[in-house]
Amino acid sequence: MIPVTGFDGQKVAVLGLGRSGLAAARALREGGALPVCWDDNPDARAHAEDEGFACENLLQNNAFEGVATLIVSPGIPHLYPAPNPVVTAAQEAGVPVDNDIGLFFLSFAAPGWDEFDVPPKVVAVTGSNGKSTTAALIHHVLESVGRPTQIAGNIGRGALDLDPGVENEVVVLELSSYQTELARALTPDVAVFTNFSPDHLDRHGGIGGYFAAKRRLFSEGGPDRAVVGVDEAEGQFLAGQMAEGPGDRRLIRISAARKLTGPGWQIFARKGFLSEYRKSRQVGSIDLRAIPGLPGAHNHQNACAAYAVCRTLGLAPKVIEAGFKSFDGLPHRSQIIARHKDVTYVNDSKATNVDAAAKALSAFGKIRWICGGLEKEGGLDGLLAATGSVVKAYVIGREAAGFAMALKGVETEVCTTMSRAVERAMAEAEPGDVVLLAPAAASFDQYDNFEQRGDDFIAEVTSRL
């Protein structure tokens, strides 16, 4: 646990008692603060009370009297599409609003660090897609060379659940836009921007607000080194904002779409080969084609980002390559779950938006595609160009018929349930086919989260093999 500093003896309100909220309450108490907690869910309140936390309705009159700050869990809106009433009450009372990531950066550095020859570093990874894989890949490579490392944030543990830093350690944080948009402190040593595509637009008031939330990690944080994917206009703009000149080595540009040139530090992947250039000269390369845990161009982009971070941390290209080769990938992200009668079954339930699904589709040929769910703002037109390898789509979800109609030019079958979709895809699959779950939609119409959806796919496949 990272004890939160700066609030000793002060009352701090905590709104939302899920993983990050409870971790924040524990860390605040450990640091001497007096947490006052609230969640609309009575079961969540009961859990907190079992741990000895006081729960008080933060909408009661004078609830914020004497409160130093309000800590808000990531899923709770503070501005768009409308602020949570508790957030509004805090702001009207003049109480600052923060989140667990802000508390982490405020509190991670400890007095004992003065005795370290090499103090801990923090790598923070954001972007629209590939954050989890990139963060996990960095963490895996560091583990493979025996360097102390922990991973948290939007993956694994809450940031404040981490152990205090030790000498030469690297903490890897995956940060969503919900986390970066509100944190009052953002000071990573290395910040990563993987890529950008529209997502969570209602929460951020449009695409500009979504990009602004991502950009805060760089503009507010001032990282010692920035790794920026430049395959979209937003990434190019961000790279331009971070660099003081063409040869500024504090910026590493990455791409999975084209060769990068220029006097600066560039890392790109083309035709399955990763290349590192500095001052217009190649200084490192990796053949990514035979690495099973990193299939497809989108994973090659993740590999470029992870490679850049590991090079920043002093690892040699061959050492990084060895780490890549032992990486098995993450559950629900291009996860190969079975091969049977020359048919491959792949779980990419994390492909919850159009861009992520398009990248999953581009990684394979002859696809029996299971898709559908709670469609996100913007529709499916941006996905159609990537459907050339789709033999047939098997559509799930409560609005499966409407989703199928939007897949113009693709043969579809309305299945509604995962069970029916898997049954039909397996019955029609031929040798060489890939049965791919890449929903291009949120899961909440049928499942609690994308993990549960992916687990259902795995269970349905394995029960039929």
XYZ file of C-alpha atoms in Angstrom:
465
model
C 0.000 0.000 0.000
C 1.133 3.579 -0.752
C 0.182 5.721 2.283
C -1.330 8.997 1.083
C 0.587 11.998 2.354
C -0.576 15.542 2.960
C -3.885 14.845 4.712
C -2.831 13.770 8.196
C -5.744 14.394 10.576
C -7.936 15.807 7.804
C -11.327 14.610 6.651
C -11.313 13.283 3.062
C -14.469 12.215 1.229
C -14.351 9.153 -1.045
C -17.106 8.666 -3.646
C -17.365 5.197 -5.188
C -16.248 2.103 -3.313
C -15.091 -0.235 -6.062
C -11.495 -1.389 -6.439
C -9.897 2.037 -6.755
C -12.200 3.740 -4.248
C -11.549 1.227 -1.479
C -7.821 1.284 -2.225
C -7.888 5.071 -1.906
C -9.760 4.899 1.396
C -7.249 2.397 2.804
C -4.258 4.429 1.648
C -5.736 7.636 3.049
C -6.312 5.987 6.418
C -2.776 4.546 6.362
C -1.428 8.060 5.824
C -3.359 9.487 8.766
C -6.379 10.949 6.964
C -9.980 10.444 8.114
C -11.871 8.936 5.134
C -15.620 9.462 4.868
C -17.037 7.117 2.221
C -20.140 6.878 0.089
C -21.499 4.654 -2.664
C -25.080 4.394 -3.910
C -24.751 0.619 -3.746
C -25.617 -0.572 -0.216
C -23.512 -3.733 -0.671
C -20.448 -1.598 -1.436
C -21.123 0.513 1.659
C -21.497 -2.607 3.789
C -18.147 -3.905 2.533
C -16.482 -0.609 3.431
C -18.097 -0.563 6.846
C -16.828 -4.101 7.463
C -13.336 -2.652 7.000
C -14.065 0.012 9.588
C -14.771 2.960 7.285
C -17.414 5.526 8.103
C -20.083 5.837 5.399
C -22.066 9.071 5.203
C -24.434 10.313 2.527
C -22.426 13.063 0.853
C -25.607 14.762 -0.369
C -26.760 15.595 3.138
C -26.657 19.209 4.260
C -23.188 20.283 5.401
C -21.704 16.954 4.273
C -18.617 18.777 2.990
C -18.072 20.910 6.030
C -14.461 20.402 7.109
C -13.660 18.137 4.138
C -10.219 18.741 2.606
C -10.861 17.046 -0.762
C -13.199 14.665 -2.583
C -11.739 11.525 -4.199
C -13.858 10.257 -7.094
C -13.725 6.793 -8.667
C -13.069 6.690 -12.446
C -16.550 5.615 -13.539
C -18.260 8.597 -11.903
C -18.714 11.620 -14.225
C -17.575 14.989 -12.913
C -18.476 17.134 -15.934
C -20.011 15.349 -18.943
C -22.613 14.166 -19.776
C -23.629 15.662 -16.397
C -21.685 15.898 -13.145
C -22.595 13.519 -10.373
C -24.626 15.423 -7.734
C -21.990 14.707 -5.079
C -19.300 16.261 -7.291
C -21.517 19.297 -7.793
C -22.042 19.586 -4.031
C -18.299 19.440 -3.416
C -17.575 22.104 -6.017
C -20.285 24.374 -4.638
C -18.638 23.976 -1.205
C -15.250 24.881 -2.691
C -13.825 21.404 -2.057
C -11.180 20.221 -4.583
C -11.918 17.054 -6.549
C -9.212 14.455 -7.270
C -8.848 10.723 -7.915
C -6.636 7.856 -6.810
C -4.104 8.511 -9.582
C -3.598 12.052 -8.348
C -3.094 10.725 -4.823
C -0.599 8.147 -6.106
C 1.612 10.721 -7.799
C 1.327 12.954 -4.756
C 2.435 10.188 -2.399
C 4.618 7.622 -4.200
C 7.982 9.292 -3.554
C 9.149 8.526 -0.008
C 11.874 10.031 2.237
C 13.917 6.804 2.094
C 14.526 7.342 -1.615
C 17.420 9.631 -0.728
C 19.407 6.505 0.115
C 18.811 4.863 -3.291
C 21.495 4.922 -5.963
C 18.721 4.477 -8.557
C 15.294 5.706 -7.396
C 12.068 4.115 -8.682
C 10.579 5.293 -11.958
C 6.972 5.479 -13.124
C 5.916 4.642 -16.680
C 2.362 5.733 -17.527
C 0.630 4.344 -20.625
C -2.463 5.904 -22.198
C -4.122 5.970 -25.634
C -7.314 4.589 -27.162
C -6.250 1.003 -27.829
C -3.375 -1.226 -26.825
C -2.813 0.298 -23.387
C -3.184 -2.947 -21.487
C -1.003 -4.999 -23.820
C 1.669 -2.303 -23.949
C 1.752 -1.936 -20.170
C 1.787 -5.698 -19.621
C 4.532 -6.163 -22.225
C 6.761 -3.556 -20.565
C 6.164 -5.196 -17.199
C 6.886 -8.652 -18.621
C 10.180 -7.640 -20.236
C 11.343 -6.004 -17.012
C 10.411 -9.122 -15.049
C 12.280 -11.286 -17.554
C 15.540 -9.450 -16.786
C 14.985 -9.498 -13.028
C 14.336 -5.787 -12.605
C 11.916 -4.921 -9.775
C 8.583 -3.919 -11.295
C 4.900 -3.559 -10.444
C 1.874 -2.938 -12.663
C -1.381 -1.204 -11.735
C -3.941 1.431 -12.685
C -6.533 0.353 -15.220
C -4.998 -3.138 -15.156
C -4.413 -5.397 -12.177
C -4.356 -3.546 -8.863
C -5.384 -0.033 -8.008
C -2.402 2.335 -8.023
C -2.549 2.919 -4.269
C -2.575 -0.841 -3.648
C 1.014 -1.056 -4.881
C 3.868 -1.743 -2.510
C 6.166 1.173 -1.638
C 8.894 1.701 -4.209
C 12.273 -0.032 -3.952
C 15.617 0.803 -5.515
C 15.799 0.567 -9.326
C 12.114 -0.376 -9.550
C 9.792 0.512 -12.422
C 6.071 0.974 -11.778
C 3.972 0.610 -14.932
C 0.564 2.292 -14.868
C -2.129 1.829 -17.485
C -4.251 4.979 -17.400
C -7.624 5.485 -19.062
C -8.979 8.870 -20.064
C -11.271 8.674 -17.027
C -8.168 8.589 -14.842
C -6.027 11.180 -16.629
C -8.786 13.760 -16.999
C -9.200 14.384 -13.268
C -5.886 13.610 -11.538
C -4.493 16.782 -9.975
C -0.954 15.371 -9.994
C 0.454 13.609 -13.069
C 4.249 13.289 -12.973
C 5.432 10.102 -14.736
C 9.070 9.664 -15.674
C 8.018 8.159 -19.012
C 4.627 8.769 -20.648
C 3.263 6.692 -23.538
C 0.528 7.598 -26.051
C -0.259 4.476 -28.094
C -2.817 5.753 -30.620
C -6.081 7.638 -30.888
C -9.599 6.858 -32.091
C -13.050 8.076 -30.953
C -14.276 6.530 -27.701
C -16.148 7.580 -24.548
C -17.379 10.670 -26.383
C -20.405 11.212 -24.142
C -18.184 11.192 -21.049
C -15.775 13.778 -22.473
C -18.191 16.066 -24.295
C -16.936 15.056 -27.742
C -13.721 13.989 -29.411
C -11.874 17.166 -28.452
C -12.570 16.583 -24.790
C -11.469 12.962 -25.129
C -8.141 13.984 -26.662
C -7.685 16.705 -24.042
C -8.085 14.095 -21.299
C -5.324 11.959 -22.850
C -3.100 14.957 -23.514
C -3.100 15.965 -19.836
C -0.658 13.138 -19.058
C 1.887 15.001 -21.166
C 0.945 18.657 -20.790
C 0.429 18.479 -17.022
C 2.966 15.770 -16.293
C 6.029 17.025 -18.122
C 7.575 13.530 -18.429
C 11.328 13.159 -18.832
C 10.612 11.121 -21.957
C 7.499 10.886 -24.137
C 6.717 7.917 -26.406
C 4.072 8.985 -28.912
C 2.286 7.009 -31.623
C 2.056 9.223 -34.702
C -0.226 7.154 -36.932
C -3.107 9.587 -36.333
C -3.310 13.377 -36.536
C -3.738 13.679 -32.767
C -0.505 11.803 -32.119
C 1.358 13.916 -34.656
C 0.060 17.038 -32.969
C 1.028 15.787 -29.514
C 4.539 14.870 -30.708
C 4.926 18.339 -32.150
C 3.845 19.861 -28.854
C 6.361 17.799 -26.871
C 9.436 18.326 -29.068
C 11.601 21.442 -28.962
C 13.223 20.580 -32.274
C 13.543 17.811 -34.894
C 16.338 16.071 -33.003
C 14.872 16.282 -29.486
C 15.682 12.869 -27.978
C 13.238 13.352 -25.104
C 10.573 12.363 -27.648
C 10.359 8.928 -29.298
C 7.956 8.725 -32.225
C 6.479 5.291 -33.001
C 4.473 3.935 -35.921
C 3.034 0.663 -37.173
C 1.970 2.190 -40.491
C 5.074 3.680 -42.102
C 8.795 4.214 -41.952
C 9.718 7.216 -39.821
C 12.564 9.445 -40.890
C 14.399 12.424 -39.479
C 17.180 13.241 -37.018
C 15.233 12.279 -33.908
C 14.533 8.971 -32.160
C 12.146 6.823 -34.223
C 10.778 3.300 -33.780
C 8.475 1.753 -36.352
C 7.202 -1.607 -37.582
C 6.783 -2.497 -41.263
C 5.942 -5.913 -42.697
C 6.517 -7.514 -39.309
C 9.927 -5.981 -38.635
C 10.522 -3.475 -35.834
C 13.285 -0.941 -36.491
C 14.895 1.639 -34.226
C 16.545 4.699 -35.760
C 18.528 7.461 -34.093
C 20.021 10.377 -36.008
C 18.808 8.704 -39.230
C 20.783 5.511 -38.540
C 19.371 2.102 -37.651
C 20.550 0.955 -34.222
C 18.223 -1.971 -33.482
C 15.664 -4.347 -35.011
C 13.380 -7.259 -34.107
C 11.531 -9.729 -36.338
C 8.035 -9.706 -34.811
C 6.441 -12.147 -37.246
C 7.206 -15.314 -35.299
C 6.246 -13.964 -31.860
C 2.924 -15.701 -31.069
C 1.915 -13.361 -28.261
C 1.966 -10.312 -30.572
C -0.111 -11.100 -33.695
C -1.123 -8.389 -36.154
C -0.156 -4.816 -36.901
C -1.938 -3.446 -33.836
C 0.229 -5.611 -31.586
C 3.291 -4.532 -33.536
C 2.375 -0.977 -32.586
C 2.188 -2.089 -28.947
C 5.596 -3.734 -29.383
C 7.062 -0.476 -30.699
C 5.780 1.415 -27.661
C 7.037 -1.196 -25.205
C 10.398 -1.419 -26.987
C 10.755 2.369 -26.769
C 10.126 2.369 -23.035
C 12.518 -0.514 -22.419
C 15.242 1.227 -24.426
C 14.659 4.354 -22.350
C 15.172 2.202 -19.258
C 18.525 0.987 -20.558
C 17.714 -2.469 -21.985
C 19.501 -3.745 -25.093
C 17.514 -4.738 -28.218
C 18.386 -8.445 -27.921
C 17.269 -8.473 -24.281
C 13.964 -6.873 -25.233
C 13.492 -9.348 -28.082
C 13.967 -12.273 -25.708
C 11.329 -10.798 -23.411
C 8.903 -10.349 -26.306
C 9.304 -13.989 -27.319
C 8.247 -15.255 -23.883
C 5.178 -12.974 -23.724
C 1.938 -14.978 -23.892
C -0.383 -12.029 -24.427
C -3.274 -10.934 -22.237
C -6.642 -12.563 -21.659
C -9.367 -11.155 -23.926
C -6.862 -9.400 -26.231
C -6.091 -11.408 -29.386
C -5.991 -14.433 -27.071
C -5.669 -17.726 -28.934
C -7.747 -20.110 -26.850
C -7.769 -23.218 -29.044
C -6.767 -24.792 -32.334
C -8.907 -27.718 -33.460
C -9.129 -29.392 -36.877
C -7.104 -26.516 -38.377
C -9.550 -23.897 -37.047
C -8.172 -21.248 -34.675
C -10.336 -19.688 -31.955
C -9.395 -16.173 -30.820
C -10.868 -14.167 -27.946
C -10.587 -10.385 -28.410
C -13.486 -9.367 -26.188
C -11.514 -6.235 -25.264
C -12.198 -4.929 -28.797
C -15.052 -2.816 -27.485
C -14.905 -0.096 -30.139
C -14.748 0.119 -33.918
C -11.039 0.891 -34.154
C -9.981 -1.986 -31.882
C -12.205 -4.426 -33.767
C -10.835 -3.237 -37.116
C -7.301 -3.926 -35.922
C -8.294 -7.395 -34.730
C -9.896 -8.139 -38.103
C -6.747 -7.029 -39.926
C -4.620 -9.528 -37.967
C -6.221 -12.663 -39.420
C -7.525 -14.129 -42.676
C -10.733 -16.117 -43.354
C -12.615 -14.943 -40.279
C -15.828 -16.264 -38.791
C -16.570 -13.093 -36.852
C -18.623 -12.979 -33.646
C -19.580 -9.372 -33.004
C -22.265 -7.147 -31.525
C -23.364 -5.720 -28.220
C -24.066 -2.212 -27.021
C -23.125 -0.087 -30.021
C -21.088 3.028 -29.266
C -21.583 6.532 -30.606
C -20.377 7.007 -34.166
C -21.830 3.853 -35.736
C -20.047 1.061 -37.577
C -19.144 2.685 -40.900
C -15.522 3.081 -39.838
C -15.283 -0.689 -39.481
C -16.468 -1.705 -42.939
C -13.145 -1.176 -44.695
C -11.593 -3.825 -42.431
C -14.141 -6.564 -43.140
C -12.580 -7.901 -46.341
C -11.288 -11.023 -44.595
C -14.645 -11.790 -42.952
C -16.319 -14.901 -44.357
C -19.408 -14.375 -42.222
C -20.470 -12.422 -39.114
C -22.478 -13.985 -36.284
C -24.118 -11.133 -34.413
C -24.928 -11.181 -30.700
C -26.588 -8.685 -28.377
C -30.050 -7.405 -27.631
C -29.975 -5.205 -30.748
C -28.348 -7.858 -32.939
C -30.686 -7.292 -35.893
C -29.888 -3.584 -36.093
C -26.180 -4.232 -35.650
C -26.252 -6.793 -38.481
C -28.013 -4.351 -40.813
C -25.210 -1.834 -40.286
C -22.590 -4.343 -41.510
C -23.109 -3.474 -45.175
C -21.529 -5.911 -47.587
C -20.912 -8.579 -44.932
C -22.840 -11.836 -44.802
C -24.463 -11.915 -41.367
C -26.516 -14.204 -39.193
C -28.466 -12.834 -36.235
C -27.678 -15.122 -33.303
C -28.397 -12.858 -30.300
C -26.680 -15.135 -27.762
C -23.055 -16.194 -27.484
C -24.081 -19.830 -27.307
C -25.890 -19.665 -30.652
C -23.117 -17.627 -32.307
C -20.386 -20.064 -31.270
C -22.518 -23.054 -32.274
C -23.158 -21.653 -35.765
C -19.582 -20.423 -36.326
C -18.114 -23.779 -35.323
C -20.600 -25.687 -37.467
C -19.695 -23.665 -40.564
C -15.942 -23.207 -39.971
C -13.619 -24.791 -42.519
C -9.915 -25.678 -42.233
C -7.854 -22.498 -42.156
C -10.667 -20.375 -40.712
C -10.371 -18.217 -37.593
C -13.374 -17.936 -35.283
C -12.828 -14.476 -33.817
C -14.718 -12.720 -31.039
C -14.119 -9.004 -31.645
C -17.413 -7.362 -30.672
C -16.840 -3.717 -31.745
C -19.285 -2.849 -28.974
C -19.624 -2.588 -25.228
C -20.773 -5.628 -23.284
C -23.272 -4.104 -20.881
C -26.428 -5.173 -22.722
C -25.724 -8.825 -21.829
C -22.668 -8.932 -19.520
C -21.230 -7.052 -16.558
C -17.957 -6.402 -18.412
C -15.888 -7.470 -21.413
C -14.044 -10.069 -19.298
C -17.288 -11.894 -18.567
C -18.175 -11.810 -22.251
C -14.771 -13.255 -23.178
C -15.074 -15.944 -20.519
C -18.464 -16.935 -21.945
C -16.927 -17.252 -25.420
C -14.120 -19.434 -24.058
C -16.565 -21.634 -22.169
C -18.807 -22.084 -25.208
C -15.876 -22.977 -27.458
C -14.141 -25.374 -25.080
C -17.369 -27.164 -24.207
C -17.818 -28.064 -27.886
C -14.288 -29.251 -28.694
